[in-house]
XYZ file of C-alpha atoms in Angstrom:
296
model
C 0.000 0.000 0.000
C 1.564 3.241 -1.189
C 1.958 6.376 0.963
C 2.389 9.986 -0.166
C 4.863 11.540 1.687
C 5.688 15.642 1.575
C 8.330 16.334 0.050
C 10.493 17.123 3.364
C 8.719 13.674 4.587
C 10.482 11.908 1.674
C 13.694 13.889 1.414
C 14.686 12.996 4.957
C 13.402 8.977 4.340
C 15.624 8.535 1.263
C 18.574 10.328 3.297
C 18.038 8.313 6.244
C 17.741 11.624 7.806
C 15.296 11.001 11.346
C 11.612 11.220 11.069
C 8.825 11.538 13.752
C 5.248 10.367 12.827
C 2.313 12.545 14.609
C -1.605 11.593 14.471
C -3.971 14.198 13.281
C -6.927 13.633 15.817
C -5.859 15.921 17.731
C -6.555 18.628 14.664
C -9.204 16.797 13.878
C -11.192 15.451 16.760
C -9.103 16.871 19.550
C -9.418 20.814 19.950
C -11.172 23.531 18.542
C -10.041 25.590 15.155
C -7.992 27.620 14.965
C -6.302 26.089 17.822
C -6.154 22.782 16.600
C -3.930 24.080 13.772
C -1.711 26.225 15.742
C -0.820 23.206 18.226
C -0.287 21.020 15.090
C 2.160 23.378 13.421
C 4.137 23.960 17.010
C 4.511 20.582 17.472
C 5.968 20.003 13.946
C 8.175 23.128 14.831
C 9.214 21.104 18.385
C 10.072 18.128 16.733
C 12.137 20.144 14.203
C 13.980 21.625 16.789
C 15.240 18.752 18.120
C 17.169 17.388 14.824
C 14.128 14.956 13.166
C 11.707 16.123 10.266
C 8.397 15.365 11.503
C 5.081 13.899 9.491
C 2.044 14.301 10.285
C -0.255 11.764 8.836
C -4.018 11.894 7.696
C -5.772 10.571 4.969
C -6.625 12.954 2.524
C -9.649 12.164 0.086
C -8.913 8.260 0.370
C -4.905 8.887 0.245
C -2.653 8.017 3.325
C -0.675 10.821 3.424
C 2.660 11.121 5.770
C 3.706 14.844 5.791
C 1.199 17.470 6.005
C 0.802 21.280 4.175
C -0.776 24.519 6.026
C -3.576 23.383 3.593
C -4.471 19.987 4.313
C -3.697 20.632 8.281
C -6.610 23.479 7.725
C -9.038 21.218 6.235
C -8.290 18.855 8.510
C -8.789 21.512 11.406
C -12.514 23.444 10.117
C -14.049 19.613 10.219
C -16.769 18.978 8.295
C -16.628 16.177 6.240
C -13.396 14.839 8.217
C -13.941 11.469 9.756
C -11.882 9.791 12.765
C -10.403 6.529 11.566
C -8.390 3.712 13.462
C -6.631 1.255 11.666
C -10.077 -0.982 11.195
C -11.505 2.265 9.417
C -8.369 2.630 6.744
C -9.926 0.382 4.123
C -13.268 1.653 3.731
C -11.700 5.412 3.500
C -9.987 4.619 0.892
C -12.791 2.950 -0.849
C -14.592 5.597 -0.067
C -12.032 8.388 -0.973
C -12.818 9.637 2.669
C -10.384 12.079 4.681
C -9.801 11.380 8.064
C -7.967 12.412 10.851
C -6.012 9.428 12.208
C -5.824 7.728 15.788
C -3.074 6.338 17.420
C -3.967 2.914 15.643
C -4.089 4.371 12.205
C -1.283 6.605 12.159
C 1.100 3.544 13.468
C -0.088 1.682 10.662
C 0.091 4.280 8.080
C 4.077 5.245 9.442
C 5.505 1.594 9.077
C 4.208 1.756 5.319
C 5.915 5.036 5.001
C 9.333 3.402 6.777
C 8.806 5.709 9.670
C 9.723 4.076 13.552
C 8.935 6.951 15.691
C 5.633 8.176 16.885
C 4.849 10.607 19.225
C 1.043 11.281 20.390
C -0.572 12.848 23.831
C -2.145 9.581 25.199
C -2.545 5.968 23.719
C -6.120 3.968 24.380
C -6.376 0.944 26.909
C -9.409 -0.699 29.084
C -12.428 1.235 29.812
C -13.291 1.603 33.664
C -16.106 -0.677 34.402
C -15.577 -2.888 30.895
C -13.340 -5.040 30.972
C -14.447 -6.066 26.545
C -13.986 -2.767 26.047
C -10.536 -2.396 24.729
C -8.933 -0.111 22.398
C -7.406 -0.445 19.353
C -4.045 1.366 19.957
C -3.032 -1.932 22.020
C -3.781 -4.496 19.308
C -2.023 -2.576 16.971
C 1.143 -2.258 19.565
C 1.005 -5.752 19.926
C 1.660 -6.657 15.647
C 3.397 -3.013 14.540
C 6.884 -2.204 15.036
C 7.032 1.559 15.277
C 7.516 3.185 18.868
C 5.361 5.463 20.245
C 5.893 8.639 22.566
C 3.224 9.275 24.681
C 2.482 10.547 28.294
C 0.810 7.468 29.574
C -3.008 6.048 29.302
C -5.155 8.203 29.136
C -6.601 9.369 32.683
C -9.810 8.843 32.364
C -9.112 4.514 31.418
C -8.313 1.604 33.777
C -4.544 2.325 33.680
C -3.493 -0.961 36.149
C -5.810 -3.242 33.481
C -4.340 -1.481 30.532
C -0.984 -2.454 31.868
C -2.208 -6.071 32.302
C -3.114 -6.265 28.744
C 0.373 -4.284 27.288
C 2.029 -7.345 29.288
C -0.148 -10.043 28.084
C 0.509 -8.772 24.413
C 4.237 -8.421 25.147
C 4.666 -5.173 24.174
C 7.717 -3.531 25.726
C 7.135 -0.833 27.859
C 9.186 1.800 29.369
C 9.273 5.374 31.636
C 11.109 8.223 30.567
C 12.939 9.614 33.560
C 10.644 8.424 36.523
C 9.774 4.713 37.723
C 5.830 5.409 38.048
C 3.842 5.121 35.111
C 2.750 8.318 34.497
C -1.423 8.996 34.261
C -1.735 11.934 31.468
C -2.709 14.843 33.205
C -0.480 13.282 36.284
C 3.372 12.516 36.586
C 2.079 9.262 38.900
C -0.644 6.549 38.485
C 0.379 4.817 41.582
C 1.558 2.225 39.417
C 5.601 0.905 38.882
C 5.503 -0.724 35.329
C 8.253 -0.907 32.575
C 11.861 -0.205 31.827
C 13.211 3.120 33.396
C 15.493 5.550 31.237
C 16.999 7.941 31.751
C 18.913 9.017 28.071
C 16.900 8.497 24.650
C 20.097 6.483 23.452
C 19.105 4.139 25.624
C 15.681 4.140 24.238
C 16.248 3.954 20.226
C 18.929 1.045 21.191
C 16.466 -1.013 22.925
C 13.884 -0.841 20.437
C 16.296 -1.582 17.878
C 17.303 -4.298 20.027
C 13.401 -5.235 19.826
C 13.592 -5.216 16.143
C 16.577 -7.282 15.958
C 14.562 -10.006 18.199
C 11.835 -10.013 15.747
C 9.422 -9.568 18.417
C 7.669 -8.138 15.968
C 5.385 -6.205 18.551
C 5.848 -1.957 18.752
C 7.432 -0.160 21.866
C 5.470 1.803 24.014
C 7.481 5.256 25.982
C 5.719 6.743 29.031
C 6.782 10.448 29.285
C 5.255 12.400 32.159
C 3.815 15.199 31.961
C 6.510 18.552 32.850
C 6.361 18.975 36.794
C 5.298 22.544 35.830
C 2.026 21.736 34.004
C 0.909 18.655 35.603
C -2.554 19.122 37.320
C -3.430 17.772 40.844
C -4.025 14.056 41.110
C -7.071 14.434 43.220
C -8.310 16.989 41.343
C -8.309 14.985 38.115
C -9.739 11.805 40.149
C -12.661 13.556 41.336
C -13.802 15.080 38.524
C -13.635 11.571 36.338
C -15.884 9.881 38.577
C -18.447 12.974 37.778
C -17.364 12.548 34.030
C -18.363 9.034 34.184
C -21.685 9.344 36.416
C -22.417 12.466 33.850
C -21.579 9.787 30.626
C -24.118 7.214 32.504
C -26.718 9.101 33.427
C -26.711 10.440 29.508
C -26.461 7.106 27.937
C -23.301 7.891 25.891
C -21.574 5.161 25.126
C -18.682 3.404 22.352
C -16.719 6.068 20.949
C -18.619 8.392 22.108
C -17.608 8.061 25.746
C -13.826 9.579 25.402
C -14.377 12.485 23.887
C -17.072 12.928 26.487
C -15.149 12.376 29.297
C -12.490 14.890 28.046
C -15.061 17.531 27.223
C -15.981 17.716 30.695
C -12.540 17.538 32.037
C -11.732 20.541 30.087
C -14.850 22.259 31.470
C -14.757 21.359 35.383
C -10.830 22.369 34.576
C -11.932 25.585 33.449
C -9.299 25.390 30.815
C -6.613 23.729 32.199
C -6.813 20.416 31.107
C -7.005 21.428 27.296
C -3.404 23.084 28.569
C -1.859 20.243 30.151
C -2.718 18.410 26.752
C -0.790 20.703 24.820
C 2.227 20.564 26.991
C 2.442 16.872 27.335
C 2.219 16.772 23.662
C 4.730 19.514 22.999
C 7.107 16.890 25.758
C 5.991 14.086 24.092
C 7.440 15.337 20.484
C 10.496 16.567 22.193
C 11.535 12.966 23.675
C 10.562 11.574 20.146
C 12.786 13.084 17.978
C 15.581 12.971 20.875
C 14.757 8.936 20.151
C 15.028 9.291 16.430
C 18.122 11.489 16.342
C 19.620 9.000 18.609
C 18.456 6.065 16.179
């Protein structure tokens, strides 16, 4: 299956230059326009900073696409006709010449066609609280796609200890960036000690490559906490998911519907501040990732 890359995207491939992948929910799905776009760009501009080229992916009226313009991230961005797909959903947008903004699923898929091994994202999927069946994507796809991913925990609002169970059972690798707790999104500390510690992202690109060499075959999953500075309270965050659950029950929402939910009323109760500890971790998240790649 053949990906367009941008022509930075596919410069920096065919040099062997280092690339970091990014998912385009978060334009899409994940914040409001125009500051959707403006997050997407600065994050392109962090990852650049540290030495990588960075590609966003999407697909773009049925095309994967690895390596984004100001165009497409805009269209993308105003919504519309833009549809959220996982990796199940890839398929039937291109059948459908569909464009989509991509999940953590998806874009893994889409950057080990393009040759890319480096994702970074704000939070990956896992086991719903109270449903145990309920189980994202983003694992499955760890479990059969060798690309690492960047990200600053399970998200908050899941059953992080069963989420861990099931990254185990799957043997994916799993590791903490610079702290021995597993970090919980919005928090530096989910109570739970899981995975690797590291300290230096050499250390990081040589295990995975390590992986590789194995043929485990499986991705590599990098738990980056949140910056000290932007983390919110832990109590705080606790309290106010049990309402955003209660809140979800009481309104029937359910399926896919329940996430984005749950983080709407985060960012409400938060007044704000949750919708800025996203962008931070994110910003950290790309940071760490293209330290990873550069050190590849």
């Amino acid at each position: 299956m053949q990906v367009r890359l941008s022509d930075e995207v596919s410069r920096a491939l065919a040099m062997g230059a280092p690339v970091v992948a990014l998912e385009s929910t978060i334009i899409s799905h994940g914040m409001p326009w125009p500051r959707n776009a403006e997050v997407a760009l600065a994050v392109e501009d962090a990852v650049r900073a540290e030495g990588a080229v960075p590609a966003t992916i999407a697909v773009i009226d049925g095309v994967l696409c690895a390596g984004l313009d100001a165009d497409q991230v805009a269209r993308l961005g105003q919504g519309g006709d833009v549809v959220k797909a996982a990796s199940r959903d890839l398929g039937a947008c291109i059948v459908k010449g569909l464009t989509a903004g991509t999940t953590v699923s998806a874009t893994m898929r889409i950057a080990a066609l393009a040759g890319i091994g480096v994702f970074a994202t704000g939070g990956i999927g896992g086991v719903h609280r109270g449903d145990g069946m309920d189980v994202s994507a983003d694992l499955s796809e760890l479990a059969v796609t060798d690309v690492l991913v960047v990200c600053a925990g399970v998200k908050s609002i899941l059953d992080i200890p069963r989420t861990l169970e099931v990254l185990e059972t799957l043997r994916i690798p799993v590791a903490v960036f610079g702290a021995d707790a597993f970090p919980a999104f919005y928090t530096r500390d989910s109570g739970v000690v899981a995975g690797e510690r590291f300290d230096d992202p050499a250390q990081i690109a040589a295990t995975r490559a390590a992986n590789s060499a194995l043929g485990l075959g499986a991705g590599m999953l990098v738990a980056n906490p949140i910056p000290v500075a932007h983390a919110l309270p832990a109590d705080e965050i606790g309290a106010t998911i049990e309402d955003a659950l209660a809140a979800a029950e009481a309104e029937g929402v359910t399926g896919k519907d329940v996430t984005p939910f749950l983080l709407g009323r985060l960012n409400a109760a938060t007044e704000g501040r949750a919708l800025g500890a996203n962008i931070q971790l994110v910003l950290n998240n790309a940071r760490l990732a293209a330290q990873i790649a550069v050190a590849g």
